[in-house]
MMTF fields as JSON, N, C-alpha, C and O atoms, coordinates in Angstrom:
{
  "mmtfVersion": "1.0.0",
  "mmtfProducer": "UNKNOWN",
  "numBonds": 502,
  "numAtoms": 504,
  "numGroups": 126,
  "numChains": 1,
  "numModels": 1,
  "chainsPerModel": [1],
  "groupsPerChain": [126],
  "chainIdList": ["A"],
  "bondAtomList": [4, 2, 8, 6, 12, 10, 16, 14, 24, 22, 28, 26, 32, 30, 36, 34, 40, 38, 44, 42, 48, 46, 52, 50, 56, 54, 60, 58, 64, 62, 68, 66, 72, 70, 76, 74, 80, 78, 84, 82, 88, 86, 92, 90, 96, 94, 100, 98, 104, 102, 108, 106, 112, 110, 116, 114, 120, 118, 124, 122, 128, 126, 132, 130, 136, 134, 140, 138, 144, 142, 148, 146, 152, 150, 156, 154, 160, 158, 164, 162, 168, 166, 172, 170, 176, 174, 180, 178, 184, 182, 188, 186, 192, 190, 196, 194, 200, 198, 204, 202, 208, 206, 212, 210, 216, 214, 220, 218, 224, 222, 228, 226, 232, 230, 236, 234, 240, 238, 244, 242, 248, 246, 252, 250, 256, 254, 260, 258, 264, 262, 268, 266, 272, 270, 276, 274, 280, 278, 284, 282, 288, 286, 292, 290, 296, 294, 300, 298, 304, 302, 308, 306, 312, 310, 316, 314, 320, 318, 324, 322, 328, 326, 332, 330, 336, 334, 340, 338, 344, 342, 348, 346, 352, 350, 356, 354, 360, 358, 364, 362, 368, 366, 372, 370, 376, 374, 380, 378, 384, 382, 388, 386, 392, 390, 396, 394, 400, 398, 404, 402, 408, 406, 412, 410, 416, 414, 420, 418, 424, 422, 428, 426, 432, 430, 436, 434, 440, 438, 444, 442, 448, 446, 452, 450, 456, 454, 460, 458, 464, 462, 468, 466, 472, 470, 476, 474, 480, 478, 484, 482, 488, 486, 492, 490, 496, 494, 500, 498],
  "bondOrderList": [1, 1, 1, 1, 1, 1, 1, 1, 1, 1, 1, 1, 1, 1, 1, 1, 1, 1, 1, 1, 1, 1, 1, 1, 1, 1, 1, 1, 1, 1, 1, 1, 1, 1, 1, 1, 1, 1, 1, 1, 1, 1, 1, 1, 1, 1, 1, 1, 1, 1, 1, 1, 1, 1, 1, 1, 1, 1, 1, 1, 1, 1, 1, 1, 1, 1, 1, 1, 1, 1, 1, 1, 1, 1, 1, 1, 1, 1, 1, 1, 1, 1, 1, 1, 1, 1, 1, 1, 1, 1, 1, 1, 1, 1, 1, 1, 1, 1, 1, 1, 1, 1, 1, 1, 1, 1, 1, 1, 1, 1, 1, 1, 1, 1, 1, 1, 1, 1, 1, 1, 1, 1, 1, 1],
  "groupList": [{"groupName": "MET", "atomNameList": ["N", "CA", "C", "O"], "elementList": ["N", "C", "C", "O"], "formalChargeList": [0, 0, 0, 0], "bondAtomList": [1, 0, 2, 1, 3, 2], "bondOrderList": [1, 1, 2], "singleLetterCode": "M", "chemCompType": "L-PEPTIDE LINKING"}, {"groupName": "ASP", "atomNameList": ["N", "CA", "C", "O"], "elementList": ["N", "C", "C", "O"], "formalChargeList": [0, 0, 0, 0], "bondAtomList": [1, 0, 2, 1, 3, 2], "bondOrderList": [1, 1, 2], "singleLetterCode": "D", "chemCompType": "L-PEPTIDE LINKING"}, {"groupName": "SER", "atomNameList": ["N", "CA", "C", "O"], "elementList": ["N", "C", "C", "O"], "formalChargeList": [0, 0, 0, 0], "bondAtomList": [1, 0, 2, 1, 3, 2], "bondOrderList": [1, 1, 2], "singleLetterCode": "S", "chemCompType": "L-PEPTIDE LINKING"}, {"groupName": "LYS", "atomNameList": ["N", "CA", "C", "O"], "elementList": ["N", "C", "C", "O"], "formalChargeList": [0, 0, 0, 0], "bondAtomList": [1, 0, 2, 1, 3, 2], "bondOrderList": [1, 1, 2], "singleLetterCode": "K", "chemCompType": "L-PEPTIDE LINKING"}, {"groupName": "ARG", "atomNameList": ["N", "CA", "C", "O"], "elementList": ["N", "C", "C", "O"], "formalChargeList": [0, 0, 0, 0], "bondAtomList": [1, 0, 2, 1, 3, 2], "bondOrderList": [1, 1, 2], "singleLetterCode": "R", "chemCompType": "L-PEPTIDE LINKING"}, {"groupName": "LEU", "atomNameList": ["N", "CA", "C", "O"], "elementList": ["N", "C", "C", "O"], "formalChargeList": [0, 0, 0, 0], "bondAtomList": [1, 0, 2, 1, 3, 2], "bondOrderList": [1, 1, 2], "singleLetterCode": "L", "chemCompType": "L-PEPTIDE LINKING"}, {"groupName": "PHE", "atomNameList": ["N", "CA", "C", "O"], "elementList": ["N", "C", "C", "O"], "formalChargeList": [0, 0, 0, 0], "bondAtomList": [1, 0, 2, 1, 3, 2], "bondOrderList": [1, 1, 2], "singleLetterCode": "F", "chemCompType": "L-PEPTIDE LINKING"}, {"groupName": "PRO", "atomNameList": ["N", "CA", "C", "O"], "elementList": ["N", "C", "C", "O"], "formalChargeList": [0, 0, 0, 0], "bondAtomList": [1, 0, 2, 1, 3, 2], "bondOrderList": [1, 1, 2], "singleLetterCode": "P", "chemCompType": "L-PEPTIDE LINKING"}, {"groupName": "ASN", "atomNameList": ["N", "CA", "C", "O"], "elementList": ["N", "C", "C", "O"], "formalChargeList": [0, 0, 0, 0], "bondAtomList": [1, 0, 2, 1, 3, 2], "bondOrderList": [1, 1, 2], "singleLetterCode": "N", "chemCompType": "L-PEPTIDE LINKING"}, {"groupName": "THR", "atomNameList": ["N", "CA", "C", "O"], "elementList": ["N", "C", "C", "O"], "formalChargeList": [0, 0, 0, 0], "bondAtomList": [1, 0, 2, 1, 3, 2], "bondOrderList": [1, 1, 2], "singleLetterCode": "T", "chemCompType": "L-PEPTIDE LINKING"}, {"groupName": "VAL", "atomNameList": ["N", "CA", "C", "O"], "elementList": ["N", "C", "C", "O"], "formalChargeList": [0, 0, 0, 0], "bondAtomList": [1, 0, 2, 1, 3, 2], "bondOrderList": [1, 1, 2], "singleLetterCode": "V", "chemCompType": "L-PEPTIDE LINKING"}, {"groupName": "HIS", "atomNameList": ["N", "CA", "C", "O"], "elementList": ["N", "C", "C", "O"], "formalChargeList": [0, 0, 0, 0], "bondAtomList": [1, 0, 2, 1, 3, 2], "bondOrderList": [1, 1, 2], "singleLetterCode": "H", "chemCompType": "L-PEPTIDE LINKING"}, {"groupName": "CYS", "atomNameList": ["N", "CA", "C", "O"], "elementList": ["N", "C", "C", "O"], "formalChargeList": [0, 0, 0, 0], "bondAtomList": [1, 0, 2, 1, 3, 2], "bondOrderList": [1, 1, 2], "singleLetterCode": "C", "chemCompType": "L-PEPTIDE LINKING"}, {"groupName": "GLN", "atomNameList": ["N", "CA", "C", "O"], "elementList": ["N", "C", "C", "O"], "formalChargeList": [0, 0, 0, 0], "bondAtomList": [1, 0, 2, 1, 3, 2], "bondOrderList": [1, 1, 2], "singleLetterCode": "Q", "chemCompType": "L-PEPTIDE LINKING"}, {"groupName": "GLU", "atomNameList": ["N", "CA", "C", "O"], "elementList": ["N", "C", "C", "O"], "formalChargeList": [0, 0, 0, 0], "bondAtomList": [1, 0, 2, 1, 3, 2], "bondOrderList": [1, 1, 2], "singleLetterCode": "E", "chemCompType": "L-PEPTIDE LINKING"}, {"groupName": "ALA", "atomNameList": ["N", "CA", "C", "O"], "elementList": ["N", "C", "C", "O"], "formalChargeList": [0, 0, 0, 0], "bondAtomList": [1, 0, 2, 1, 3, 2], "bondOrderList": [1, 1, 2], "singleLetterCode": "A", "chemCompType": "L-PEPTIDE LINKING"}, {"groupName": "ILE", "atomNameList": ["N", "CA", "C", "O"], "elementList": ["N", "C", "C", "O"], "formalChargeList": [0, 0, 0, 0], "bondAtomList": [1, 0, 2, 1, 3, 2], "bondOrderList": [1, 1, 2], "singleLetterCode": "I", "chemCompType": "L-PEPTIDE LINKING"}, {"groupName": "GLY", "atomNameList": ["N", "CA", "C", "O"], "elementList": ["N", "C", "C", "O"], "formalChargeList": [0, 0, 0, 0], "bondAtomList": [1, 0, 2, 1, 3, 2], "bondOrderList": [1, 1, 2], "singleLetterCode": "G", "chemCompType": "PEPTIDE LINKING"}, {"groupName": "TYR", "atomNameList": ["N", "CA", "C", "O"], "elementList": ["N", "C", "C", "O"], "formalChargeList": [0, 0, 0, 0], "bondAtomList": [1, 0, 2, 1, 3, 2], "bondOrderList": [1, 1, 2], "singleLetterCode": "Y", "chemCompType": "L-PEPTIDE LINKING"}, {"groupName": "TRP", "atomNameList": ["N", "CA", "C", "O"], "elementList": ["N", "C", "C", "O"], "formalChargeList": [0, 0, 0, 0], "bondAtomList": [1, 0, 2, 1, 3, 2], "bondOrderList": [1, 1, 2], "singleLetterCode": "W", "chemCompType": "L-PEPTIDE LINKING"}],
  "groupTypeList": [0, 1, 2, 3, 4, 3, 5, 6, 7, 1, 1, 8, 5, 9, 10, 11, 12, 3, 10, 4, 10, 6, 13, 1, 2, 14, 15, 3, 9, 16, 2, 15, 15, 6, 15, 9, 12, 4, 5, 3, 13, 8, 5, 11, 1, 5, 6, 14, 2, 13, 3, 6, 2, 1, 6, 9, 5, 8, 10, 17, 17, 3, 14, 16, 3, 15, 11, 4, 8, 16, 5, 15, 15, 4, 2, 7, 10, 6, 15, 15, 0, 6, 14, 11, 1, 0, 4, 14, 3, 5, 14, 2, 4, 10, 1, 16, 9, 1, 10, 1, 18, 1, 9, 0, 5, 13, 10, 10, 4, 6, 16, 18, 9, 17, 4, 9, 7, 3, 9, 1, 17, 19, 7, 9, 10, 6],
  "groupIdList": [1, 2, 3, 4, 5, 6, 7, 8, 9, 10, 11, 12, 13, 14, 15, 16, 17, 18, 19, 20, 21, 22, 23, 24, 25, 26, 27, 28, 29, 30, 31, 32, 33, 34, 35, 36, 37, 38, 39, 40, 41, 42, 43, 44, 45, 46, 47, 48, 49, 50, 51, 52, 53, 54, 55, 56, 57, 58, 59, 60, 61, 62, 63, 64, 65, 66, 67, 68, 69, 70, 71, 72, 73, 74, 75, 76, 77, 78, 79, 80, 81, 82, 83, 84, 85, 86, 87, 88, 89, 90, 91, 92, 93, 94, 95, 96, 97, 98, 99, 100, 101, 102, 103, 104, 105, 106, 107, 108, 109, 110, 111, 112, 113, 114, 115, 116, 117, 118, 119, 120, 121, 122, 123, 124, 125, 126],
  "secStructList": [7, 6, 6, 6, 7, 7, 7, 7, 1, 6, 6, 7, 7, 7, 7, 7, 7, 7, 7, 7, 7, 7, 7, 7, 1, 1, 7, 7, 7, 7, 7, 1, 2, 2, 2, 2, 2, 2, 2, 2, 2, 2, 6, 6, 2, 2, 2, 2, 2, 7, 6, 6, 7, 7, 3, 3, 3, 3, 3, 6, 6, 3, 3, 3, 3, 3, 7, 2, 2, 2, 2, 2, 2, 2, 7, 1, 6, 6, 6, 2, 2, 2, 2, 1, 7, 7, 6, 6, 6, 6, 6, 6, 7, 7, 5, 7, 7, 1, 1, 7, 6, 6, 6, 6, 2, 2, 2, 2, 6, 6, 6, 6, 6, 7, 7, 7, 7, 7, 7, 6, 6, 7, 7, 6, 6, 7],
  "xCoordList": [-4.046, -3.608, -5.476, -5.716, -6.216, -7.449, -8.42, -9.498, -8.063, -9.025, -8.806, -9.603, -7.359, -6.523, -7.15, -7.272, -7.56, -6.963, -8.328, -8.197, -10.22, -10.831, -11.138, -11.737, -10.53, -11.022, -10.189, -10.668, -8.348, -7.783, -7.752, -6.583, -8.32, -8.113, -6.831, -6.643, -6.355, -4.848, -4.792, -5.957, -4.223, -4.015, -3.982, -3.244, -5.097, -5.97, -6.798, -7.5, -6.983, -8.888, -9.71, -9.473, -10.609, -11.381, -12.105, -12.336, -12.899, -13.29, -14.653, -14.573, -15.492, -16.836, -17.377, -17.289, -17.974, -17.695, -18.98, -18.65, -20.251, -20.996, -20.508, -20.6, -20.161, -20.892, -21.428, -21.386, -22.047, -22.796, -22.327, -21.963, -22.29, -22.22, -22.949, -23.795, -23.021, -23.959, -23.126, -22.021, -24.503, -24.108, -24.155, -24.289, -24.144, -24.704, -25.7, -25.263, -27.075, -27.495, -26.693, -26.619, -25.925, -25.434, -23.412, -22.613, -23.152, -22.423, -21.375, -20.969, -20.442, -19.142, -18.047, -18.077, -17.094, -16.456, -15.243, -15.72, -14.455, -13.061, -11.748, -10.684, -12.607, -11.349, -9.455, -8.865, -9.231, -7.297, -6.252, -5.287, -7.496, -7.105, -7.374, -6.709, -9.157, -9.148, -8.245, -7.325, -8.082, -7.487, -6.03, -5.803, -5.003, -4.087, -4.364, -3.836, -5.168, -5.33, -5.498, -4.88, -6.474, -6.933, -5.491, -5.013, -5.111, -3.747, -2.561, -2.419, -2.143, -1.534, -2.56, -2.532, -3.057, -3.84, -4.139, -4.306, -4.052, -4.287, -2.7, -2.637, -1.376, -0.294, 0.058, 0.758, -0.773, -0.591, -1.505, -1.645, -1.946, -3.005, -1.783, -1.165, -1.891, -1.096, 0.138, 0.749, 0.977, 2.177, 2.139, 2.986, 0.99, 0.838, 0.405, 0.931, -0.754, -0.962, 0.212, 0.315, 1.25, 1.607, 1.734, 2.542, 0.801, -0.161, 0.882, 0.88, 1.287, 1.655, 3.773, 4.784, 3.634, 4.819, 6.16, 5.481, 7.644, 7.5, 9.432, 10.329, 9.466, 11.265, 11.087, 10.132, 12.598, 12.578, 13.302, 14.204, 13.247, 14.205, 14.057, 13.117, 15.949, 15.397, 17.225, 18.274, 16.329, 17.241, 16.552, 15.375, 18.03, 18.158, 17.353, 17.195, 16.999, 16.287, 15.201, 14.959, 13.963, 12.843, 13.006, 14.026, 11.723, 11.332, 10.735, 9.525, 10.899, 10.221, 9.49, 10.425, 8.634, 8.247, 7.048, 6.231, 7.626, 7.841, 7.343, 6.762, 7.534, 7.035, 8.287, 8.437, 9.406, 10.026, 10.062, 10.915, 8.772, 8.364, 8.235, 8.313, 7.912, 7.173, 9.17, 9.814, 9.663, 10.86, 11.572, 11.532, 11.918, 12.525, 12.276, 13.159, 10.121, 10.01, 10.596, 10.999, 10.351, 11.019, 11.924, 12.379, 12.526, 14.649, 15.321, 15.222, 16.057, 16.952, 18.452, 19.345, 18.107, 19.719, 18.847, 19.621, 17.522, 16.601, 16.583, 16.379, 16.984, 16.741, 17.812, 17.738, 18.998, 20.443, 20.628, 21.551, 20.134, 19.837, 19.081, 19.085, 18.427, 17.152, 17.601, 17.281, 18.543, 18.914, 19.676, 19.559, 20.94, 21.762, 22.201, 21.815, 22.669, 22.584, 23.512, 24.525, 22.843, 23.647, 22.94, 21.838, 23.981, 23.215, 21.504, 20.78, 21.423, 19.633, 18.987, 17.835, 18.944, 18.438, 17.955, 16.872, 18.783, 18.431, 18.891, 19.614, 18.208, 18.062, 16.845, 16.663, 16.187, 14.556, 14.787, 13.867, 15.679, 16.3, 17.475, 18.024, 17.873, 18.752, 18.746, 18.002, 19.735, 20.218, 20.857, 21.876, 20.114, 20.445, 20.986, 20.245, 22.059, 22.41, 22.903, 23.33, 23.092, 23.327, 21.811, 22.131, 20.733, 19.702, 18.572, 18.514, 17.855, 17.24, 15.546, 14.813, 15.362, 13.77, 12.82, 12.108, 12.481, 12.018, 11.759, 10.736, 12.824, 13.032, 13.145, 12.379, 13.672, 13.645, 12.108, 11.857, 10.972, 9.517, 9.223, 8.711, 9.465, 9.246, 10.017, 9.566, 10.842, 11.701, 10.887, 10.528, 10.397, 9.868, 8.749, 8.387, 8.056, 6.347, 6.324, 5.179, 7.323, 7.404, 7.734, 6.886, 8.511, 8.406, 7.809, 7.912, 5.92, 5.301, 4.079, 3.462, 4.181, 3.02, 3.793, 2.879, 4.438, 5.79, 5.706, 6.435, 4.327, 4.082, 5.569, 6.418, 5.254, 6.443, 5.811, 5.436, 5.76, 5.43, 5.046, 5.328, 4.619, 4.583, 4.082, 3.193, 5.661, 5.168, 7.243, 8.362, 6.919, 8.265, 9.295, 8.936, 10.733, 11.552, 12.201, 13.406, 11.598, 11.861, 13.354, 13.65, 14.225, 15.635, 15.24, 14.279, 16.79, 16.444, 16.386, 16.424, 16.306, 16.63, 15.847, 15.908, 14.593, 13.816, 13.771, 13.17],
  "yCoordList": [-55.982, -55.586, -55.763, -54.684, -56.534, -56.568, -55.312, -55.024, -54.783, -54.126, -52.607, -52.104, -52.151, -51.041, -50.827, -49.801, -52.489, -52.262, -51.681, -51.451, -52.405, -51.268, -50.264, -49.789, -49.529, -48.382, -47.548, -46.418, -47.896, -46.933, -47.4, -47.785, -47.844, -48.916, -47.435, -46.219, -48.573, -47.39, -46.584, -46.193, -46.157, -45.819, -44.776, -43.966, -44.67, -43.101, -43.094, -44.079, -41.653, -41.366, -40.281, -39.107, -40.71, -39.547, -38.898, -39.837, -37.75, -37.152, -36.538, -35.665, -36.781, -36.3, -34.953, -35.121, -33.515, -33.023, -31.704, -30.923, -31.791, -30.518, -28.791, -28.204, -28.705, -26.76, -25.61, -25.164, -25.477, -24.107, -22.542, -22.317, -21.412, -20.21, -19.157, -18.791, -18.983, -18.28, -16.246, -15.797, -15.573, -14.698, -12.992, -12.403, -12.372, -11.623, -10.505, -9.917, -10.183, -9.21, -7.95, -7.532, -7.145, -6.605, -6.39, -6.923, -5.689, -5.404, -5.209, -6.261, -4.878, -4.765, -4.049, -4.112, -3.372, -2.777, -2.324, -1.238, -2.426, -2.059, -0.877, -1.089, 0.12, 0.955, 0.018, -0.491, 0.123, 0.499, 1.588, 1.676, 2.198, 3.176, 3.459, 3.947, 2.679, 1.998, 1.499, 2.169, 0.364, -1.361, -0.178, 0.031, 0.641, 0.623, 1.745, 1.55, 2.747, 3.299, 2.677, 2.961, 1.776, 0.656, -0.216, 0.054, -0.672, -1.195, -0.165, -0.648, 0.496, 1.882, 2.518, 3.516, 1.991, 2.046, 1.114, 1.224, 0.125, -1.664, -1.883, -2.356, -1.367, -1.588, -1.308, -1.856, 0.315, 1.632, 1.135, 1.516, 0.653, 0.075, -1.552, -1.908, -1.969, -3.055, -2.839, -3.511, -1.377, -1.425, -0.624, -0.85, 0.367, 0.984, -0.089, -0.058, -1.019, -2.501, -2.825, -2.695, -3.353, -4.445, -5.633, -6.47, -5.547, -7.082, -8.325, -8.307, -8.819, -10.157, -9.383, -9.72, -8.913, -8.133, -9.202, -10.128, -9.803, -10.582, -10.38, -11.219, -8.938, -7.829, -7.06, -6.365, -6.722, -5.114, -4.505, -5.129, -2.87, -1.808, -1.488, -1.268, -1.653, -0.809, 0.522, 0.442, 1.492, 3.021, 3.539, 3.822, 3.597, 5.433, 4.61, 5.215, 3.325, 2.633, 2.317, 1.195, 2.889, 3.135, 1.715, 1.399, 1.091, 0.043, -0.536, -0.606, -0.866, 0.249, -1.37, -2.134, -1.77, -3.554, -3.003, -2.097, -4.321, -4.223, -5.49, -6.402, -5.518, -7.28, -7.41, -6.622, -8.567, -8.495, -8.765, -8.352, -9.76, -8.697, -8.174, -8.069, -7.627, -5.867, -5.306, -5.061, -5.299, -4.885, -5.185, -4.63, -5.818, -7.011, -6.611, -6.242, -6.716, -6.278, -5.005, -4.956, -4.028, -2.457, -2.12, -0.99, -3.236, -2.37, -3.746, -4.946, -2.972, -3.997, -4.399, -5.232, -3.13, -3.469, -4.026, -4.641, -4.366, -4.979, -6.781, -7.787, -6.353, -8.071, -9.144, -10.371, -8.126, -9.031, -8.755, -9.4, -8.181, -8.672, -9.697, -10.076, -10.145, -11.201, -12.623, -13.702, -12.474, -13.347, -14.339, -15.547, -13.372, -14.314, -14.639, -13.792, -15.292, -15.63, -14.657, -15.087, -12.559, -12.145, -12.248, -12.794, -11.346, -11.354, -10.914, -11.167, -10.134, -9.242, -10.163, -9.859, -11.13, -11.896, -13.263, -13.765, -13.807, -14.732, -14.384, -15.009, -12.865, -12.803, -11.566, -10.633, -11.587, -10.693, -9.544, -9.088, -8.856, -7.098, -6.326, -6.966, -5.187, -4.347, -3.227, -2.251, -3.467, -2.018, -1.103, -1.359, 0.502, 1.335, 3.03, 3.917, 2.964, 4.023, 5.005, 5.81, 5.418, 6.737, 6.997, 7.359, 7.097, 7.6, 7.596, 6.716, 8.929, 8.521, 8.225, 8.618, 7.723, 7.618, 8.01, 7.085, 9.281, 9.909, 9.46, 8.935, 9.736, 9.861, 8.549, 8.37, 7.354, 5.801, 5.649, 4.448, 6.394, 5.971, 6.29, 5.662, 6.793, 8.122, 7.581, 8.2, 6.843, 5.898, 4.727, 4.44, 3.724, 2.743, 2.148, 1.001, 3.562, 3.93, 4.534, 4.678, 5.037, 5.819, 3.372, 2.582, 3.211, 1.815, 1.384, 0.661, 1.129, 0.289, 1.734, 1.655, 2.214, 3.114, 4.071, 4.527, 4.434, 5.432, 6.258, 7.163, 6.592, 7.988, 9.236, 9.095, 9.986, 10.971, 12.288, 13.343, 12.08, 13.195, 14.841, 15.348, 15.074, 16.843, 17.813, 18.655, 17.006, 17.924, 19.071, 18.574, 20.16, 20.809, 20.707, 21.162, 20.149, 20.595, 19.453, 19.467, 18.054, 16.729, 17.329, 18.353, 16.203, 15.373, 15.284, 15.129, 15.519, 15.253, 13.636, 13.249, 13.162, 11.43, 10.789, 9.621, 12.385, 11.368, 12.091, 11.575],
  "zCoordList": [-4.024, -5.438, -6.644, -7.186, -6.877, -7.745, -7.016, -7.536, -6.092, -5.286, -6.322, -7.114, -5.919, -6.357, -7.899, -8.567, -8.239, -10.001, -10.94, -12.143, -9.317, -9.505, -9.695, -10.66, -8.228, -7.547, -8.613, -8.717, -9.99, -10.678, -11.37, -11.402, -12.313, -13.708, -14.396, -14.37, -14.866, -15.872, -14.561, -14.481, -13.613, -12.217, -12.204, -11.643, -13.067, -12.806, -12.132, -11.907, -11.477, -10.782, -10.998, -10.716, -11.473, -12.038, -11.307, -10.546, -10.706, -10.761, -11.243, -12.107, -10.93, -11.599, -10.821, -9.605, -11.218, -9.837, -10.673, -11.565, -10.123, -10.705, -9.794, -8.716, -10.708, -10.096, -11.142, -12.289, -9.618, -9.742, -9.479, -8.325, -10.427, -10.342, -9.296, -10.111, -9.027, -8.168, -8.23, -7.929, -8.816, -9.079, -8.341, -9.413, -7.767, -7.039, -7.742, -8.732, -7.242, -8.006, -8.261, -9.416, -7.008, -7.105, -7.205, -6.434, -8.102, -8.45, -7.531, -8.025, -6.592, -5.156, -6.067, -7.296, -5.352, -6.553, -5.337, -5.008, -4.801, -3.934, -5.329, -5.912, -5.244, -5.265, -5.146, -4.193, -6.038, -5.38, -4.039, -3.28, -4.641, -3.608, -1.914, -1.0, -2.102, -0.596, -0.787, -1.257, -0.577, -0.291, -0.37, 0.822, -1.191, -0.169, 1.276, 2.371, 1.007, 1.853, 3.291, 4.317, 3.097, 4.428, 4.652, 5.753, 4.294, 3.906, 4.938, 6.061, 4.81, 6.233, 7.213, 7.934, 7.075, 8.051, 9.588, 10.803, 8.41, 8.989, 9.888, 11.023, 8.982, 9.375, 10.289, 11.141, 10.128, 11.986, 12.621, 13.783, 12.359, 14.016, 14.384, 15.387, 13.372, 14.317, 14.555, 15.386, 13.509, 14.801, 16.329, 17.193, 16.51, 17.338, 18.796, 19.909, 18.293, 19.144, 19.972, 21.191, 18.967, 19.36, 19.481, 19.883, 19.063, 19.11, 18.0, 16.769, 18.45, 17.584, 17.556, 16.939, 18.003, 17.683, 17.853, 18.298, 17.831, 17.983, 17.793, 17.881, 17.519, 18.14, 18.279, 17.932, 19.284, 20.248, 19.659, 19.1, 19.491, 19.107, 20.989, 21.753, 21.165, 22.624, 21.821, 21.183, 22.556, 21.998, 23.159, 23.382, 24.095, 24.911, 26.484, 27.545, 26.267, 27.628, 27.246, 27.692, 26.34, 26.139, 24.939, 24.326, 24.887, 24.083, 22.56, 22.779, 21.509, 20.716, 20.042, 19.799, 19.835, 19.516, 18.266, 18.099, 17.506, 16.242, 15.438, 16.027, 14.354, 13.527, 12.667, 11.732, 12.976, 11.613, 10.382, 9.597, 10.023, 8.625, 7.886, 6.662, 9.042, 8.021, 7.791, 6.77, 9.661, 9.164, 7.586, 6.488, 7.894, 6.626, 5.345, 4.571, 4.867, 4.264, 3.13, 1.968, 4.306, 4.422, 4.668, 4.487, 5.257, 5.262, 4.541, 4.797, 3.507, 3.648, 4.489, 4.332, 5.603, 7.002, 7.737, 8.471, 8.22, 8.729, 8.522, 9.201, 6.942, 5.555, 5.886, 5.953, 6.099, 6.348, 7.986, 8.484, 8.586, 9.701, 10.199, 11.37, 9.294, 9.832, 9.155, 9.654, 7.707, 7.125, 7.494, 7.289, 8.393, 9.21, 10.56, 11.365, 10.916, 12.014, 12.924, 13.476, 13.093, 13.916, 15.038, 15.105, 16.65, 17.458, 17.995, 18.958, 16.747, 16.918, 16.455, 16.768, 15.895, 15.243, 15.935, 15.636, 16.836, 17.818, 18.992, 19.767, 19.105, 20.569, 20.046, 20.828, 18.972, 19.237, 19.638, 20.318, 19.49, 19.782, 19.021, 18.124, 19.24, 18.701, 19.444, 19.354, 20.272, 20.718, 20.033, 19.392, 20.127, 18.802, 19.756, 20.18, 19.797, 20.177, 19.614, 20.441, 18.222, 16.734, 17.098, 18.231, 17.109, 16.905, 18.645, 19.504, 18.579, 20.003, 19.782, 18.875, 20.488, 20.846, 20.063, 19.672, 19.604, 19.36, 18.054, 17.615, 17.482, 15.868, 15.671, 14.725, 15.992, 15.906, 15.954, 16.061, 15.916, 17.031, 15.284, 14.358, 15.351, 13.864, 12.702, 11.739, 12.321, 11.524, 11.384, 10.242, 12.7, 12.417, 12.263, 12.001, 12.564, 11.708, 10.581, 10.153, 9.782, 8.3, 7.944, 7.531, 8.156, 7.53, 7.449, 6.458, 8.591, 8.7, 7.536, 6.474, 7.985, 6.964, 6.133, 5.446, 5.898, 4.473, 4.845, 4.439, 6.328, 6.187, 7.091, 7.971, 6.467, 7.53, 8.586, 8.075, 9.966, 10.594, 9.784, 8.698, 10.45, 9.845, 10.706, 10.834, 11.574, 12.472, 11.906, 11.781, 11.79, 11.503, 12.49, 13.576, 12.456, 13.805, 13.43, 13.683, 12.685, 12.871, 12.439, 11.824, 13.051, 12.745, 10.364, 9.61, 10.269, 9.121, 8.324, 7.156, 9.307, 8.785, 7.742, 7.359, 7.07, 6.462, 5.065, 4.123]
}
């Protein structure tokens, strides 16, 4: 008990430290527009690579791999699905029967990037 009193007088620990701040000679700035564009590209690349995907959308016998966090952050429907113990949450997959594969693929790409396809003739789901 005496050693504790010596180390922590009045039950306080005081830490002294020196801090030196070194500043670069060049100023570096990143524009917000660049960061935003890069984020969209990063999310697009993540979706296309399917790396770390943890959820599968089964559409017409074909699979679309995705990430729960991104789906939930961008879609209240997916958020509700993952917040409750629904079958889709427990099985990490959902069967979609009322939308064709190509359309659903574009919907998921939109969820990731906020971009819509520039192709004429797409169904009016956007």
